[in-house]
Short mmCIF file of C-alpha atoms in Angstrom, two decimals:
data_model
loop_
_atom_site.label_atom_id
_atom_site.label_comp_id
_atom_site.label_asym_id
_atom_site.label_seq_id
_atom_site.Cartn_x
_atom_site.Cartn_y
_atom_site.Cartn_z
CA MET X 151 16.72 -13.56 87.82
CA CYS X 152 20.05 -11.74 88.46
CA HIS X 153 21.42 -8.20 87.85
CA ASP X 154 25.04 -8.84 87.14
CA VAL X 155 27.07 -12.00 87.42
CA SER X 156 30.69 -12.93 86.53
CA LYS X 157 29.99 -16.31 84.76
CA VAL X 158 27.15 -18.43 83.52
CA ILE X 159 28.30 -22.09 83.28
CA ASP X 160 26.35 -24.88 81.60
CA ALA X 161 26.77 -27.88 83.85
CA THR X 162 27.11 -31.23 82.06
CA SER X 163 26.62 -33.76 84.88
CA VAL X 164 26.01 -34.14 88.62
CA ASP X 165 29.79 -34.67 89.11
CA HIS X 166 30.39 -31.44 87.15
CA ILE X 167 28.00 -29.54 89.39
CA GLN X 168 29.79 -30.88 92.50
CA GLN X 169 33.18 -29.94 91.04
CA LEU X 170 32.02 -26.40 90.30
CA VAL X 171 30.59 -25.81 93.73
CA LYS X 172 33.78 -27.08 95.43
CA GLU X 173 35.95 -24.85 93.18
CA TYR X 174 33.91 -21.63 93.69
CA SER X 175 32.82 -22.18 97.30
CA GLN X 176 36.48 -22.51 98.37
CA GLN X 177 37.02 -19.07 96.90
CA GLY X 178 34.06 -17.66 98.73
CA ILE X 179 32.32 -16.85 95.44
CA PRO X 180 28.40 -16.80 95.53
CA ILE X 181 26.75 -19.46 93.51
CA ARG X 182 23.26 -19.73 92.16
CA ALA X 183 21.57 -22.42 90.05
CA THR X 184 19.05 -21.92 87.39
CA GLY X 185 16.98 -24.28 85.32
CA SER X 186 14.54 -22.82 82.71
CA SER X 187 14.42 -19.39 84.42
CA HIS X 188 10.88 -19.03 85.62
CA SER X 189 11.96 -16.24 87.88
CA TRP X 190 10.55 -12.89 86.67
CA TYR X 191 12.44 -10.49 88.87
CA ASP X 192 15.95 -9.85 90.04
CA THR X 193 15.68 -11.59 93.46
CA GLY X 194 17.15 -14.97 92.51
CA CYS X 195 20.92 -14.06 93.14
CA THR X 196 22.65 -11.73 95.44
CA ASP X 197 23.74 -8.38 94.21
CA ASP X 198 27.33 -9.47 94.28
CA PRO X 199 28.75 -9.12 90.79
CA ARG X 200 31.18 -12.03 91.50
CA THR X 201 28.25 -14.41 91.40
CA VAL X 202 28.54 -17.59 89.31
CA VAL X 203 25.32 -18.95 87.76
CA ILE X 204 25.21 -22.70 87.08
CA ARG X 205 22.71 -23.65 84.51
CA THR X 206 21.33 -27.26 84.97
CA GLU X 207 19.26 -27.63 81.83
CA ALA X 208 21.61 -30.17 80.27
CA VAL X 209 21.75 -32.32 83.40
CA ASN X 210 18.39 -33.85 82.58
CA ARG X 211 18.49 -37.67 82.55
CA ILE X 212 15.64 -39.80 83.80
CA VAL X 213 17.51 -42.44 85.79
CA ASP X 214 14.98 -44.70 87.39
CA PHE X 215 11.32 -45.57 87.12
CA ASN X 216 9.06 -47.97 88.96
CA LEU X 217 5.24 -47.65 88.52
CA GLU X 218 4.50 -50.51 90.82
CA GLN X 219 6.36 -48.72 93.78
CA GLY X 220 5.16 -45.35 92.48
CA TYR X 221 8.25 -43.30 91.74
CA VAL X 222 10.48 -41.83 89.00
CA THR X 223 13.92 -40.39 89.56
CA PHE X 224 15.42 -37.66 87.35
CA GLU X 225 18.16 -35.06 87.32
CA ALA X 226 18.02 -31.37 87.96
CA GLY X 227 17.35 -30.15 84.43
CA ALA X 228 14.45 -32.57 83.66
CA THR X 229 11.27 -30.55 82.66
CA PHE X 230 7.69 -31.36 83.18
CA PHE X 231 7.14 -31.96 79.58
CA GLN X 232 10.04 -34.26 79.25
CA VAL X 233 9.14 -36.31 82.29
CA ALA X 234 5.38 -36.31 81.57
CA ASP X 235 6.00 -37.67 78.00
CA TYR X 236 8.37 -40.36 79.31
CA LEU X 237 5.69 -41.48 81.96
CA HIS X 238 2.79 -41.35 79.49
CA GLN X 239 4.59 -43.76 77.21
CA ARG X 240 4.83 -46.13 80.19
CA GLY X 241 1.19 -45.71 81.40
CA ALA X 242 2.12 -43.30 84.26
CA SER X 243 1.64 -39.71 85.16
CA LEU X 244 2.84 -37.05 87.82
CA GLY X 245 -0.73 -36.78 89.21
CA TYR X 246 -1.52 -33.24 89.98
CA ALA X 247 1.68 -31.82 91.52
CA LEU X 248 2.82 -30.16 88.22
CA VAL X 249 3.16 -26.85 86.48
CA ASN X 250 4.13 -25.34 83.11
CA TRP X 251 5.64 -27.61 80.54
CA ASN X 252 8.87 -25.61 80.17
CA MET X 253 9.89 -25.56 83.81
CA THR X 254 12.29 -27.99 85.47
CA ILE X 255 10.63 -30.00 88.18
CA ALA X 256 13.42 -29.50 90.62
CA GLY X 257 13.32 -25.74 90.05
CA ALA X 258 9.53 -25.60 90.32
CA ALA X 259 9.70 -27.44 93.67
CA ALA X 260 12.37 -25.31 95.00
CA THR X 261 10.38 -22.07 94.24
CA GLY X 262 7.19 -23.42 95.82
CA SER X 263 5.36 -23.57 92.49
CA HIS X 264 1.90 -25.09 92.28
CA ARG X 265 -1.11 -25.81 90.11
CA MET X 266 -4.68 -25.30 91.24
CA SER X 267 -6.60 -27.81 93.39
CA LEU X 268 -8.14 -27.81 96.90
CA LYS X 269 -8.80 -31.64 96.59
CA ASN X 270 -5.37 -32.88 95.58
CA PRO X 271 -1.74 -32.11 96.43
CA THR X 272 -0.70 -29.66 93.75
CA THR X 273 2.29 -27.91 95.18
CA VAL X 274 5.21 -29.51 93.40
CA GLY X 275 7.17 -30.09 96.51
CA GLN X 276 4.40 -32.42 97.81
CA GLY X 277 5.46 -34.89 95.12
CA ILE X 278 9.03 -35.17 96.36
CA ILE X 279 10.06 -38.55 98.00
CA SER X 280 13.77 -37.70 98.21
CA GLN X 281 16.31 -35.26 96.89
CA ASP X 282 20.05 -35.18 96.34
CA ILE X 283 21.45 -31.68 97.07
CA VAL X 284 24.93 -30.44 96.50
CA ASP X 285 25.55 -28.21 99.56
CA GLY X 286 27.64 -25.19 100.15
CA THR X 287 30.77 -27.25 100.48
CA GLY X 288 30.29 -29.40 97.44
CA THR X 289 29.11 -32.31 99.46
CA LEU X 290 26.29 -34.50 98.11
CA ARG X 291 23.43 -34.87 100.74
CA THR X 292 20.35 -37.05 100.39
CA VAL X 293 17.16 -35.99 102.19
CA ASP X 294 13.84 -37.73 102.58
CA ALA X 295 10.87 -37.81 105.06
CA SER X 296 13.11 -39.45 107.62
CA SER X 297 15.43 -36.44 107.57
CA GLY X 298 12.97 -34.24 109.63
CA ASP X 299 13.55 -30.51 109.21
CA ASP X 300 16.13 -31.04 106.57
CA PHE X 301 13.42 -32.53 104.31
CA LYS X 302 10.82 -29.91 105.26
CA ALA X 303 13.29 -27.14 104.36
CA SER X 304 14.30 -28.77 101.07
CA THR X 305 10.96 -29.15 99.46
CA THR X 306 10.60 -25.37 99.13
CA SER X 307 14.27 -24.48 99.56
CA LEU X 308 14.40 -21.33 97.19
CA GLY X 309 17.88 -22.71 96.20
CA LEU X 310 19.22 -21.56 99.60
CA LEU X 311 20.42 -24.92 100.76
CA GLY X 312 22.45 -25.83 97.61
CA ILE X 313 21.71 -27.27 94.08
CA VAL X 314 19.09 -30.04 93.80
CA VAL X 315 20.71 -32.51 91.46
CA ARG X 316 18.39 -35.40 91.59
CA VAL X 317 14.78 -35.90 92.59
CA LYS X 318 12.86 -39.06 93.45
CA PHE X 319 9.19 -38.16 92.71
CA LYS X 320 5.77 -39.67 93.23
CA ILE X 321 3.98 -41.12 90.15
CA TYR X 322 0.60 -42.74 89.53
CA PRO X 323 -1.14 -44.83 86.83
CA ASP X 324 -2.05 -42.58 83.92
CA THR X 325 -5.55 -41.16 83.80
CA LYS X 326 -7.85 -39.40 81.44
CA LEU X 327 -9.78 -36.16 82.36
CA TRP X 328 -12.37 -33.88 80.99
CA ALA X 329 -11.97 -30.26 81.09
CA ASN X 330 -15.16 -28.12 81.18
CA GLN X 331 -15.85 -24.39 81.53
CA LYS X 332 -18.58 -21.81 81.73
CA THR X 333 -18.64 -18.04 81.96
CA LEU X 334 -20.00 -16.40 85.11
CA ASP X 335 -20.94 -12.97 86.18
CA GLU X 336 -18.17 -12.02 88.56
CA LYS X 337 -20.70 -11.41 91.34
CA GLU X 338 -21.46 -15.17 91.35
CA VAL X 339 -17.89 -15.74 92.44
CA LEU X 340 -17.29 -12.66 94.64
CA ASN X 341 -20.41 -13.29 96.58
CA GLY X 342 -20.58 -17.10 96.21
CA ASP X 343 -19.24 -20.14 98.15
CA ILE X 344 -15.86 -20.23 96.38
CA TYR X 345 -14.74 -23.29 98.38
CA LYS X 346 -17.68 -25.33 97.35
CA MET X 347 -17.03 -24.26 93.65
CA ILE X 348 -13.50 -25.49 93.58
CA ALA X 349 -13.01 -28.21 96.25
CA PRO X 350 -15.01 -31.10 94.58
CA TYR X 351 -12.86 -31.12 91.39
CA GLU X 352 -9.47 -32.72 90.60
CA MET X 353 -8.44 -29.22 89.54
CA ALA X 354 -10.35 -25.94 89.10
CA ASN X 355 -9.70 -22.23 88.72
CA PHE X 356 -11.10 -18.98 87.56
CA TRP X 357 -9.87 -16.53 84.88
CA TRP X 358 -11.10 -13.05 85.72
CA PHE X 359 -11.71 -10.41 83.11
CA PRO X 360 -12.50 -7.33 85.27
CA LEU X 361 -13.35 -4.89 82.57
CA ASN X 362 -16.11 -7.27 81.39
CA LYS X 363 -17.03 -8.25 84.99
CA LYS X 364 -16.81 -11.92 83.98
CA MET X 365 -15.12 -15.00 85.37
CA ILE X 366 -14.34 -18.04 83.26
CA TYR X 367 -14.77 -21.07 85.53
CA ARG X 368 -12.62 -24.06 84.42
CA THR X 369 -13.02 -27.49 86.03
CA TYR X 370 -11.31 -30.86 85.52
CA GLU X 371 -12.63 -34.25 86.50
CA LEU X 372 -11.54 -37.88 85.88
CA VAL X 373 -13.25 -40.03 83.22
CA PRO X 374 -12.62 -43.72 82.37
CA ASN X 375 -9.36 -44.34 80.41
CA ASP X 376 -11.24 -45.87 77.54
CA THR X 377 -13.22 -42.64 77.02
CA PRO X 378 -12.62 -41.28 73.52
CA GLY X 379 -10.61 -38.06 73.45
CA ASP X 380 -7.16 -36.65 72.58
CA ALA X 381 -7.30 -33.05 73.75
CA PHE X 382 -4.03 -31.03 74.16
CA GLN X 383 -4.09 -27.74 75.93
CA SER X 384 -1.91 -24.63 75.28
CA THR X 385 -1.95 -21.37 77.20
CA PHE X 386 1.17 -19.73 75.76
CA SER X 387 1.20 -20.79 72.06
CA SER X 388 0.99 -18.11 69.47
CA THR X 389 1.49 -17.40 65.82
CA LEU X 390 3.53 -14.49 64.66
CA LEU X 391 0.40 -12.69 63.41
CA THR X 392 -1.49 -13.12 66.60
CA ALA X 393 1.43 -11.92 68.69
CA ALA X 394 1.94 -8.91 66.41
CA ALA X 395 -1.70 -7.89 66.81
CA GLY X 396 -1.41 -8.16 70.52
CA LYS X 397 1.56 -5.99 70.60
CA LEU X 398 0.02 -3.43 68.37
CA LEU X 399 -2.77 -3.09 70.94
CA LEU X 400 -0.55 -3.15 74.08
CA GLU X 401 2.71 -1.34 73.29
CA PRO X 402 1.21 2.18 73.34
CA ALA X 403 0.03 1.61 76.96
CA SER X 404 -3.28 3.34 76.04
CA ASN X 405 -6.31 2.55 78.30
CA LEU X 406 -8.60 2.52 75.32
CA LEU X 407 -6.43 -0.02 73.55
CA ASN X 408 -6.08 -2.06 76.75
CA MET X 409 -9.79 -2.21 77.01
CA ALA X 410 -10.04 -3.37 73.49
CA PHE X 411 -7.42 -6.03 74.18
CA GLU X 412 -9.29 -7.41 77.19
CA SER X 413 -12.56 -7.61 75.31
CA ILE X 414 -10.90 -9.54 72.50
CA ALA X 415 -9.00 -11.80 74.97
CA PHE X 416 -12.12 -12.58 76.91
CA LYS X 417 -14.01 -13.65 73.72
CA ARG X 418 -11.05 -15.72 72.67
CA TRP X 419 -10.66 -17.38 76.09
CA GLU X 420 -14.38 -18.47 76.17
CA SER X 421 -13.48 -20.94 73.42
CA PRO X 422 -11.35 -23.94 74.26
CA ASN X 423 -7.58 -23.46 74.28
CA PHE X 424 -7.29 -27.08 73.09
CA ARG X 425 -6.56 -28.92 69.98
CA ASN X 426 -6.79 -32.59 68.97
CA LYS X 427 -3.26 -33.83 69.64
CA THR X 428 -3.40 -36.15 66.65
CA THR X 429 -4.86 -33.83 63.99
CA ASN X 430 -3.91 -30.43 65.42
CA GLN X 431 -7.41 -29.32 64.76
CA ASP X 432 -8.97 -26.69 67.16
CA MET X 433 -11.58 -28.02 69.58
CA LYS X 434 -14.76 -26.05 69.17
CA ALA X 435 -16.76 -26.78 72.39
CA PHE X 436 -16.46 -27.99 75.97
CA PRO X 437 -16.12 -30.45 77.51
CA VAL X 438 -12.83 -31.78 76.05
CA ILE X 439 -11.25 -35.04 76.99
CA GLY X 440 -7.60 -36.26 76.99
CA TRP X 441 -4.76 -37.68 78.93
CA ASN X 442 -3.58 -36.26 82.30
CA TYR X 443 -0.75 -33.98 81.40
CA ASP X 444 -2.00 -33.11 77.93
CA VAL X 445 -5.35 -31.69 79.39
CA LEU X 446 -3.97 -30.21 82.61
CA ILE X 447 -0.83 -28.53 81.12
CA GLY X 448 -0.11 -29.48 77.53
CA GLY X 449 2.54 -27.43 75.77
CA LEU X 450 3.12 -25.69 72.48
CA TYR X 451 1.09 -26.27 69.38
CA PRO X 452 3.23 -27.36 66.29
CA GLY X 453 4.76 -24.58 64.43
CA GLU X 454 4.01 -22.03 67.11
CA LYS X 455 6.13 -20.27 69.73
CA PRO X 456 5.52 -19.08 73.34
CA LEU X 457 4.33 -15.49 73.65
CA TRP X 458 7.53 -14.26 75.19
CA GLU X 459 9.64 -15.30 72.12
CA TYR X 460 7.62 -12.69 70.16
CA GLY X 461 8.51 -9.99 72.71
CA LEU X 462 5.28 -10.09 74.71
CA ASP X 463 6.97 -9.63 77.96
CA GLY X 464 5.14 -9.12 81.30
CA TYR X 465 5.27 -8.19 84.93
CA THR X 466 3.64 -10.50 87.57
CA PHE X 467 2.26 -10.23 90.91
CA GLU X 468 1.07 -13.44 92.72
CA VAL X 469 0.09 -13.94 96.26
CA ALA X 470 -1.66 -16.57 98.39
CA VAL X 471 -4.28 -15.81 100.98
CA PRO X 472 -6.15 -18.31 103.19
CA MET X 473 -9.32 -19.72 101.62
CA THR X 474 -11.32 -18.29 104.62
CA GLN X 475 -10.42 -14.77 103.28
CA SER X 476 -11.04 -15.51 99.62
CA ASN X 477 -14.31 -13.56 99.16
CA ARG X 478 -13.06 -10.61 101.11
CA LEU X 479 -9.92 -10.63 98.99
CA LEU X 480 -11.70 -10.53 95.56
CA GLN X 481 -14.28 -8.03 96.78
CA ARG X 482 -11.58 -5.75 97.92
CA ILE X 483 -9.78 -5.93 94.61
CA ARG X 484 -13.02 -5.13 92.86
CA GLN X 485 -13.46 -2.13 95.15
CA LEU X 486 -9.97 -0.85 94.20
CA MET X 487 -10.86 -1.27 90.52
CA ASP X 488 -14.15 0.51 90.93
CA ASP X 489 -12.34 3.34 92.64
CA GLU X 490 -10.22 3.80 89.50
CA ALA X 491 -13.30 3.55 87.24
CA ARG X 492 -14.90 6.39 89.08
CA LYS X 493 -11.80 8.46 88.31
CA LEU X 494 -12.31 7.56 84.58
CA ARG X 495 -9.45 5.09 84.75
CA PRO X 496 -11.08 1.70 84.31
CA PHE X 497 -8.74 -1.24 84.77
CA ALA X 498 -8.41 -3.76 81.93
CA ALA X 499 -6.48 -7.06 81.99
CA THR X 500 -3.50 -7.10 79.57
CA TYR X 501 -2.82 -10.81 79.65
CA VAL X 502 -4.28 -13.32 77.18
CA SER X 503 -6.10 -15.22 79.91
CA GLY X 504 -7.03 -12.32 82.14
CA ILE X 505 -6.12 -12.68 85.81
CA ASN X 506 -5.69 -16.24 87.05
CA ILE X 507 -7.48 -17.12 90.26
CA LYS X 508 -5.77 -20.29 91.51
CA PHE X 509 -5.92 -22.54 94.56
CA ALA X 510 -3.60 -24.83 96.57
CA SER X 511 -4.43 -27.51 99.08
CA PRO X 512 -2.73 -27.26 102.48
CA THR X 513 0.90 -28.32 102.77
CA ASP X 514 3.25 -29.19 105.52
CA ASP X 515 6.64 -27.80 104.86
CA PHE X 516 8.33 -24.57 106.04
CA LEU X 517 7.90 -22.14 103.18
CA SER X 518 5.29 -23.14 100.65
CA GLN X 519 2.45 -20.57 100.17
CA ALA X 520 -0.15 -22.92 101.53
CA THR X 521 1.73 -24.24 104.60
CA VAL X 522 -0.79 -24.56 107.35
CA PRO X 523 0.45 -22.66 110.44
CA GLY X 524 -0.01 -18.89 110.34
CA ASN X 525 1.20 -16.15 112.56
CA SER X 526 -1.97 -14.27 113.50
CA PRO X 527 -4.93 -15.32 115.63
CA GLY X 528 -7.76 -16.61 113.52
CA GLU X 529 -5.39 -16.99 110.47
CA ASP X 530 -6.63 -20.38 109.09
CA TRP X 531 -4.81 -22.10 106.26
CA SER X 532 -6.38 -25.53 106.98
CA LYS X 533 -8.69 -25.22 104.01
CA GLY X 534 -5.84 -24.25 101.63
CA ALA X 535 -5.17 -21.02 99.87
CA ILE X 536 -6.54 -18.84 97.08
CA MET X 537 -3.95 -17.34 94.69
CA PHE X 538 -4.31 -14.01 93.02
CA ASP X 539 -2.11 -14.28 89.99
CA MET X 540 -1.95 -11.18 87.76
CA ALA X 541 0.27 -11.01 84.86
CA SER X 542 0.31 -7.70 82.89
CA PHE X 543 1.95 -6.65 79.62
CA ARG X 544 5.26 -4.87 79.99
CA PRO X 545 5.40 -2.07 77.33
CA ARG X 546 8.95 -1.59 75.92
CA TYR X 547 8.90 2.24 75.89
CA PHE X 548 6.36 3.37 78.53
CA ASP X 549 5.07 2.66 81.96
CA ARG X 550 1.97 0.62 82.09
CA TYR X 551 -1.20 2.66 81.86
CA ASN X 552 -2.09 3.99 85.44
CA GLU X 553 1.10 2.50 86.90
CA PRO X 554 0.24 3.87 90.33
CA PHE X 555 -2.73 1.52 90.49
CA TYR X 556 -0.51 -1.54 90.58
CA LYS X 557 1.50 -0.26 93.49
CA ARG X 558 -1.72 0.62 95.28
CA LEU X 559 -3.04 -2.89 94.56
CA TYR X 560 -0.08 -4.75 96.06
CA GLU X 561 0.16 -2.38 99.12
CA VAL X 562 -3.47 -2.87 99.95
CA ILE X 563 -3.33 -6.62 99.62
CA MET X 564 -0.10 -6.95 101.54
CA SER X 565 -1.30 -4.68 104.39
CA GLU X 566 -4.87 -5.86 104.75
CA PHE X 567 -4.49 -9.65 104.24
CA THR X 568 -2.13 -12.31 105.53
CA ALA X 569 -0.75 -12.64 101.98
CA ARG X 570 2.25 -14.77 101.14
CA PRO X 571 4.14 -13.81 97.96
CA HIS X 572 4.94 -16.35 95.16
CA TYR X 573 8.67 -16.73 95.22
CA THR X 574 9.37 -16.05 91.56
CA LYS X 575 6.46 -13.61 90.68
CA CYS X 576 6.91 -10.56 92.91
CA HIS X 577 9.42 -7.70 93.10
CA ARG X 578 11.49 -6.71 96.20
CA GLU X 579 9.10 -4.40 97.89
CA VAL X 580 6.41 -7.10 97.98
CA TYR X 581 8.75 -9.50 99.71
CA LYS X 582 9.53 -6.90 102.26
CA LEU X 583 5.85 -6.47 102.93
CA GLY X 584 5.34 -10.24 102.91
CA LYS X 585 8.04 -11.16 105.33
CA PRO X 586 5.83 -10.95 108.47
CA HIS X 587 3.24 -13.22 106.88
CA LEU X 588 5.63 -16.24 106.90
CA ASN X 589 5.40 -18.53 109.94
CA GLN X 590 8.19 -17.14 112.00
CA GLU X 591 8.83 -20.37 113.83
CA TYR X 592 9.19 -22.22 110.55
CA VAL X 593 11.54 -19.37 109.35
CA LYS X 594 13.73 -20.02 112.33
CA ARG X 595 13.86 -23.77 111.77
CA PHE X 596 14.58 -23.18 108.06
CA VAL X 597 17.51 -20.88 108.92
CA GLN X 598 18.98 -23.58 111.15
CA VAL X 599 18.86 -26.08 108.20
CA LYS X 600 20.50 -23.55 105.90
CA LYS X 601 23.25 -22.85 108.35
CA LYS X 602 24.10 -26.64 108.34
CA PHE X 603 23.93 -26.94 104.56
CA ASP X 604 25.52 -23.65 103.61
CA PRO X 605 27.63 -22.36 106.51
CA ASN X 606 29.59 -19.81 104.43
CA HIS X 607 26.58 -18.26 102.71
CA ILE X 608 27.57 -19.52 99.23
CA PHE X 609 23.93 -19.90 98.12
CA ASP X 610 22.47 -16.65 99.46
CA SER X 611 20.06 -14.59 97.47
CA VAL X 612 18.23 -11.32 97.56
CA LEU X 613 15.07 -13.17 98.23
CA GLY X 614 16.59 -15.05 101.19
CA GLU X 615 17.74 -11.70 102.58
CA LEU X 616 14.47 -9.99 102.24
CA LEU X 617 12.65 -12.84 104.00
CA GLY X 618 15.14 -13.26 106.81
CA LEU X 619 16.01 -16.85 105.70
CA GLN X 620 19.81 -16.46 105.89
CA ASP X 621 20.26 -14.58 109.14
CA TYR X 622 23.10 -16.46 110.89
#
C-alpha cells in the first residue's frame, strides 16, 4: 500500500481515530487509513515519508441491526466474514454486494470493490445507506442519499475524503443458493452472447485457462431455504504441501513449468472448491447448495491458511470495460496470446483459478468502475461492465516469464478500450493510462467534495494524484 511511512497506529475506537486525525492534521502530516490491506501496489499513500497510517482493524463493533427495516450498522474494521456470520445467526444476509471474507466492508466500498453480477447490485458501495466519515480536520460527518454529491463521492471515495468509521448497510432475509459450473471451449464465450450467459443469474463468472483454451463457467441461483445443503466455498485455502508444490513449479519462472502449473490448476478447478461446512468433507460434484455467504464467498477451510501466508505472492491487473465491448476485449486478448505462441512463448496462467472474468451491474456514483456515464461517443455502460482480472505469481528471485508480454497486454487494453482500472489491483502506469477513461464531469464534482472534506490535502494519495482527484 505504501513505500515509506513514519508511523503505523492501531486505532482502538472511533473517538481515537478522531483524536489522531485532529492531532496529525494540525501538524500538516499526511494520514492514510488501512483495514485488511487489500491494496496490491504502492498507490494507497502519498510518497511523503512523514505519512501516518491508521489501522482500523480493531475498530470493528457491530452496533445496530434491524432486519425488518433492512439495515446493519458496523464500524470501520468489521470484515465481511464477521458481519456475514453475525447476520446469518439472525436470519439475514448482505445480499450480493460483497467480496472476499478477509476484507473490511468499509475498505471494500471505498476502493470500489465488487463481486460478479449483471442482475443484482454487487459493487459494495451500492449497499451503503449512510456513512460516518472523519474528515481532514477531525470532524465527524454523516452522509446519506440526501447529501447529494457528498454521498455520491463517499461510496467510492478511495479514502480521499477521510476515514470511514461507521457504515449503515442494506441487509436482506437470508437465502440459499446453488452453485453450478461447466467447462466450455473458450470460443463458446469469445464468440458467444456473453450478456445472455451472465445476466439471468444471481451471480455468474468465467475462469479462463488460456493455455488449455477453456473457460470454466460458474453460475449461482436461488433455491428454497428448506433445500438440503451446507456447502462452503474457499478460493484461497491451502495446505502447506499444496502450497509448496505450487511454489516448486512457479518460482523458477520457467514457461514449461508454468504450462504444467496451469494444466494442473485447470483440472483441480473443474472440481468443486466447496466442502460440507458441517463435516469438512470435499464436495465431489456440482451443483452444490448452501447459505448465501457460504456459497458466494465462504472463507478458509479448518486447519488451512490463505495462499499468501505460504509465500505465494502475486501481481494483479484488473480493468473494467463496457459489456458492449466484452467480446472484442476477450478476442483481442486471445490475439495477443496467440502472437506470443507463434513466437514459441505460449502464455500460461499462474494463478490457481486462472484468469477471472467478472461482471458488475451499472452504478450511479462518481468513481465506481461500472458507473454509467462515459466520456466517448458510443461508450455505453448501461448494460454494466465486464472485468478482466488477471492475477499472476510473483517469483521471488526472477521476473515473470516473458515479462514484456504483461506490459504489452495492459498497454493494448488501456489504449484500445475505454478501460477503467480497479483501484487496488493496478500499478501506477496503468492509472496514468486510465485517467482519461473516468467521466471527467464526475471527476470535477468529486474534487469539489474532496476540497470541502479535506481542504488541506491531509488524505491525499498517489492514486488520487494520478487520477486528478485532488487538484485544487
